[in-house]
């Protein structure tokens, strides 16, 4: 769907002079969006959606066509927030460390800085605004309905995506006509949707096996709110993101008991297989002003790596490894849903990932050394000098080796960053079935980017799940009548 939140700490070294606009978010003027502190103590709905992110928002919109839907988002509203709606504030927003900022920072055990979103709309509200479709091969591989997926994409493209005006620094990539050049775009029924902001779900409620509700707290930290599924509804479902599974008692029994969590279902694969697409960049000072813009043009080399250019005057060219093969795990540090978990991705553990990074960096160097790019760089600065310049920036917390300037292999390892496309941890076929149900747990679906086994750049490809859930609810109701 989009390239998310990348390069916060690269930009920290470049954009320290850019102001962060102070903003106190609140519920928007939309009548269905409210503050959690105004919630009644108990509410009942057909569907309860935990997380109003990139998947949760369109999912709630779709479900509202057939039922009453209740959506809980721990962050605030993006509407009217200048830090979110203005492209120029993209980097400063990622550097904001205030407790209510839309970008919650964390550092993986690999020493790489990363981001969790904390805003209505999730990563689609705070990202580099790149939109593209999933391949037909991927759709077939995960067992999705191609027709429903295509309809979902068409809806998105009519509503939120547009073809950008390509600025001069970026035309260099598009005009080179390299193999795989790609130009990207930026990208309900109100009376049946209720959205509460600053609502942090503490845990799900289970009666034996079926899930029947959730407990959540508001901005004041008062845990007094409960949302229940309507009884005897043919459609009732709780739809959640992966992070709450463990806290609610679904995961490795050994790990859950270590945190004094009651085991609802022993699912040892929850949190396993976590991957994050490595990103490496080259920073190129320019003798002439370069327009401030985000990702617009990319180069994909036989789908092995993805190159893109970001102009921040001076410019940055990045490459992202598709896949990747290297994986590890996620675990709880404690039972507070606001705290960051323990995460390790094992970047470049698999030699094939490292080989792709080296290929990508060689392509970037070829672009920088090309005639087309010559007017955007200083001729007296060789690539080695550009690498040395990059090493002076606080890219990550990894050790820098002496040979990094002359070894692309070491360069990839030492300067790796994230593009915030982490995925895995709740894989289809390992934790959830193809209907995104946790086997043995009734009234529960997991619809989240962590269900992907490849990059979560296309989180909106889960849009068709709303139609599927509604369809399954109708079928279930029909069977009850019969």
Short mmCIF file of N, CA and C in Angstrom, two decimals, residues 48-51 55-56 59 236-246 270 424-452 461-466 468-469:
data_model
loop_
_atom_site.label_atom_id
_atom_site.label_comp_id
_atom_site.label_asym_id
_atom_site.label_seq_id
_atom_site.Cartn_x
_atom_site.Cartn_y
_atom_site.Cartn_z
N UNK A 48 -16.61 -5.62 16.85
CA UNK A 48 -15.69 -4.78 17.62
C UNK A 48 -14.33 -4.85 16.93
N UNK A 49 -13.85 -3.72 16.45
CA UNK A 49 -12.55 -3.66 15.79
C UNK A 49 -11.52 -3.04 16.72
N UNK A 50 -10.46 -3.78 16.99
CA UNK A 50 -9.40 -3.29 17.88
C UNK A 50 -8.27 -2.76 17.00
N UNK A 51 -8.12 -1.46 16.96
CA UNK A 51 -7.11 -0.83 16.12
C UNK A 51 -7.73 -0.16 14.91
N UNK A 55 -5.63 -1.12 8.06
CA UNK A 55 -6.60 -2.17 7.80
C UNK A 55 -7.90 -1.93 8.55
N UNK A 56 -7.80 -1.51 9.80
CA UNK A 56 -8.98 -1.37 10.65
C UNK A 56 -10.00 -0.36 10.16
N UNK A 59 -11.87 -1.65 7.04
CA UNK A 59 -12.60 -2.84 7.47
C UNK A 59 -13.88 -2.43 8.20
N UNK A 236 -21.67 -11.44 14.88
CA UNK A 236 -20.72 -10.89 15.84
C UNK A 236 -19.31 -11.44 15.70
N UNK A 237 -18.37 -10.51 15.71
CA UNK A 237 -16.95 -10.82 15.58
C UNK A 237 -16.13 -9.74 16.30
N UNK A 238 -15.00 -10.16 16.85
CA UNK A 238 -13.99 -9.22 17.31
C UNK A 238 -12.84 -9.32 16.31
N UNK A 239 -12.46 -8.21 15.74
CA UNK A 239 -11.37 -8.18 14.77
C UNK A 239 -10.23 -7.39 15.39
N UNK A 240 -9.05 -7.97 15.46
CA UNK A 240 -7.97 -7.32 16.17
C UNK A 240 -6.66 -7.42 15.44
N UNK A 241 -5.68 -6.66 15.93
CA UNK A 241 -4.32 -6.76 15.43
C UNK A 241 -3.56 -7.76 16.30
N UNK A 242 -2.36 -8.13 15.85
CA UNK A 242 -1.64 -9.25 16.45
C UNK A 242 -1.16 -8.98 17.87
N UNK A 243 -0.76 -7.75 18.17
CA UNK A 243 -0.14 -7.46 19.45
C UNK A 243 -0.97 -7.86 20.65
N UNK A 244 -2.27 -7.84 20.50
CA UNK A 244 -3.15 -8.14 21.63
C UNK A 244 -3.35 -9.63 21.85
N UNK A 245 -2.95 -10.45 20.90
CA UNK A 245 -3.14 -11.89 21.05
C UNK A 245 -2.46 -12.42 22.31
N UNK A 246 -1.18 -12.10 22.46
CA UNK A 246 -0.43 -12.61 23.61
C UNK A 246 -0.99 -12.09 24.92
N UNK A 270 2.70 -17.87 17.52
CA UNK A 270 2.41 -16.44 17.64
C UNK A 270 3.71 -15.71 17.97
N UNK A 424 4.97 -10.68 9.54
CA UNK A 424 5.13 -12.00 10.14
C UNK A 424 4.63 -11.99 11.58
N UNK A 425 4.86 -13.07 12.28
CA UNK A 425 4.42 -13.15 13.67
C UNK A 425 3.04 -13.73 13.86
N UNK A 426 2.24 -13.72 12.78
CA UNK A 426 0.89 -14.31 12.87
C UNK A 426 0.53 -14.84 11.49
N UNK A 427 1.39 -15.68 10.98
CA UNK A 427 1.30 -16.13 9.59
C UNK A 427 0.06 -16.97 9.32
N UNK A 428 -0.51 -16.77 8.12
CA UNK A 428 -1.60 -17.62 7.65
C UNK A 428 -1.06 -19.03 7.49
N UNK A 429 -1.78 -20.01 8.05
CA UNK A 429 -1.34 -21.39 7.99
C UNK A 429 -0.53 -21.82 9.20
N UNK A 430 -0.06 -20.86 9.99
CA UNK A 430 0.70 -21.18 11.20
C UNK A 430 -0.04 -20.74 12.47
N UNK A 431 -0.64 -19.56 12.41
CA UNK A 431 -1.40 -19.06 13.55
C UNK A 431 -2.88 -18.94 13.20
N UNK A 432 -3.16 -18.35 12.04
CA UNK A 432 -4.55 -18.21 11.58
C UNK A 432 -4.76 -19.01 10.31
N UNK A 433 -6.03 -19.35 10.04
CA UNK A 433 -6.32 -20.07 8.80
C UNK A 433 -6.52 -19.07 7.66
N UNK A 434 -6.92 -19.55 6.49
CA UNK A 434 -7.07 -18.66 5.33
C UNK A 434 -8.23 -17.69 5.49
N UNK A 435 -9.08 -17.94 6.46
CA UNK A 435 -10.15 -16.99 6.78
C UNK A 435 -9.74 -16.03 7.88
N UNK A 436 -8.45 -16.08 8.29
CA UNK A 436 -7.88 -15.23 9.33
C UNK A 436 -8.53 -15.47 10.69
N UNK A 437 -8.97 -16.71 10.90
CA UNK A 437 -9.50 -17.14 12.19
C UNK A 437 -8.42 -17.88 12.97
N UNK A 438 -8.42 -17.70 14.29
CA UNK A 438 -7.55 -18.49 15.15
C UNK A 438 -8.26 -19.81 15.40
N UNK A 439 -7.72 -20.93 14.92
CA UNK A 439 -8.42 -22.22 15.06
C UNK A 439 -8.82 -22.50 16.51
N UNK A 440 -10.08 -22.87 16.69
CA UNK A 440 -10.59 -23.21 18.01
C UNK A 440 -11.13 -22.04 18.79
N UNK A 441 -10.94 -20.81 18.29
CA UNK A 441 -11.44 -19.62 18.99
C UNK A 441 -12.59 -19.02 18.19
N UNK A 442 -13.79 -19.08 18.73
CA UNK A 442 -14.95 -18.54 18.03
C UNK A 442 -15.01 -17.01 18.14
N UNK A 443 -15.67 -16.39 17.18
CA UNK A 443 -15.96 -14.95 17.19
C UNK A 443 -14.71 -14.09 17.18
N UNK A 444 -13.65 -14.56 16.54
CA UNK A 444 -12.40 -13.81 16.54
C UNK A 444 -11.71 -13.92 15.18
N UNK A 445 -11.26 -12.78 14.67
CA UNK A 445 -10.46 -12.75 13.44
C UNK A 445 -9.25 -11.86 13.69
N UNK A 446 -8.14 -12.20 13.05
CA UNK A 446 -6.94 -11.38 13.12
C UNK A 446 -6.70 -10.82 11.72
N UNK A 447 -6.87 -9.53 11.56
CA UNK A 447 -6.68 -8.88 10.26
C UNK A 447 -5.67 -7.77 10.45
N UNK A 448 -4.43 -8.04 10.03
CA UNK A 448 -3.33 -7.15 10.37
C UNK A 448 -2.16 -7.42 9.43
N UNK A 449 -1.29 -6.44 9.25
CA UNK A 449 -0.13 -6.62 8.38
C UNK A 449 0.81 -7.71 8.85
N UNK A 450 0.77 -8.07 10.14
CA UNK A 450 1.67 -9.11 10.64
C UNK A 450 1.23 -10.51 10.22
N UNK A 451 0.09 -10.62 9.55
CA UNK A 451 -0.31 -11.92 9.01
C UNK A 451 0.39 -12.20 7.68
N UNK A 452 1.05 -11.18 7.12
CA UNK A 452 1.75 -11.37 5.84
C UNK A 452 3.04 -12.13 6.07
N UNK A 461 -4.26 -4.49 0.83
CA UNK A 461 -4.73 -5.66 0.10
C UNK A 461 -5.60 -6.54 0.99
N UNK A 462 -5.69 -6.22 2.27
CA UNK A 462 -6.61 -6.93 3.16
C UNK A 462 -8.02 -6.33 3.13
N UNK A 463 -8.21 -5.30 2.30
CA UNK A 463 -9.51 -4.62 2.28
C UNK A 463 -10.66 -5.56 2.00
N UNK A 464 -10.42 -6.56 1.15
CA UNK A 464 -11.52 -7.44 0.77
C UNK A 464 -12.01 -8.30 1.93
N UNK A 465 -11.24 -8.32 3.06
CA UNK A 465 -11.64 -9.15 4.19
C UNK A 465 -12.96 -8.68 4.80
N UNK A 466 -13.27 -7.39 4.71
CA UNK A 466 -14.55 -6.91 5.22
C UNK A 466 -15.72 -7.56 4.50
N UNK A 468 -15.60 -10.38 2.98
CA UNK A 468 -15.59 -11.81 3.31
C UNK A 468 -16.23 -12.07 4.67
N UNK A 469 -15.93 -11.22 5.65
CA UNK A 469 -16.50 -11.39 6.98
C UNK A 469 -18.01 -11.21 6.95
#
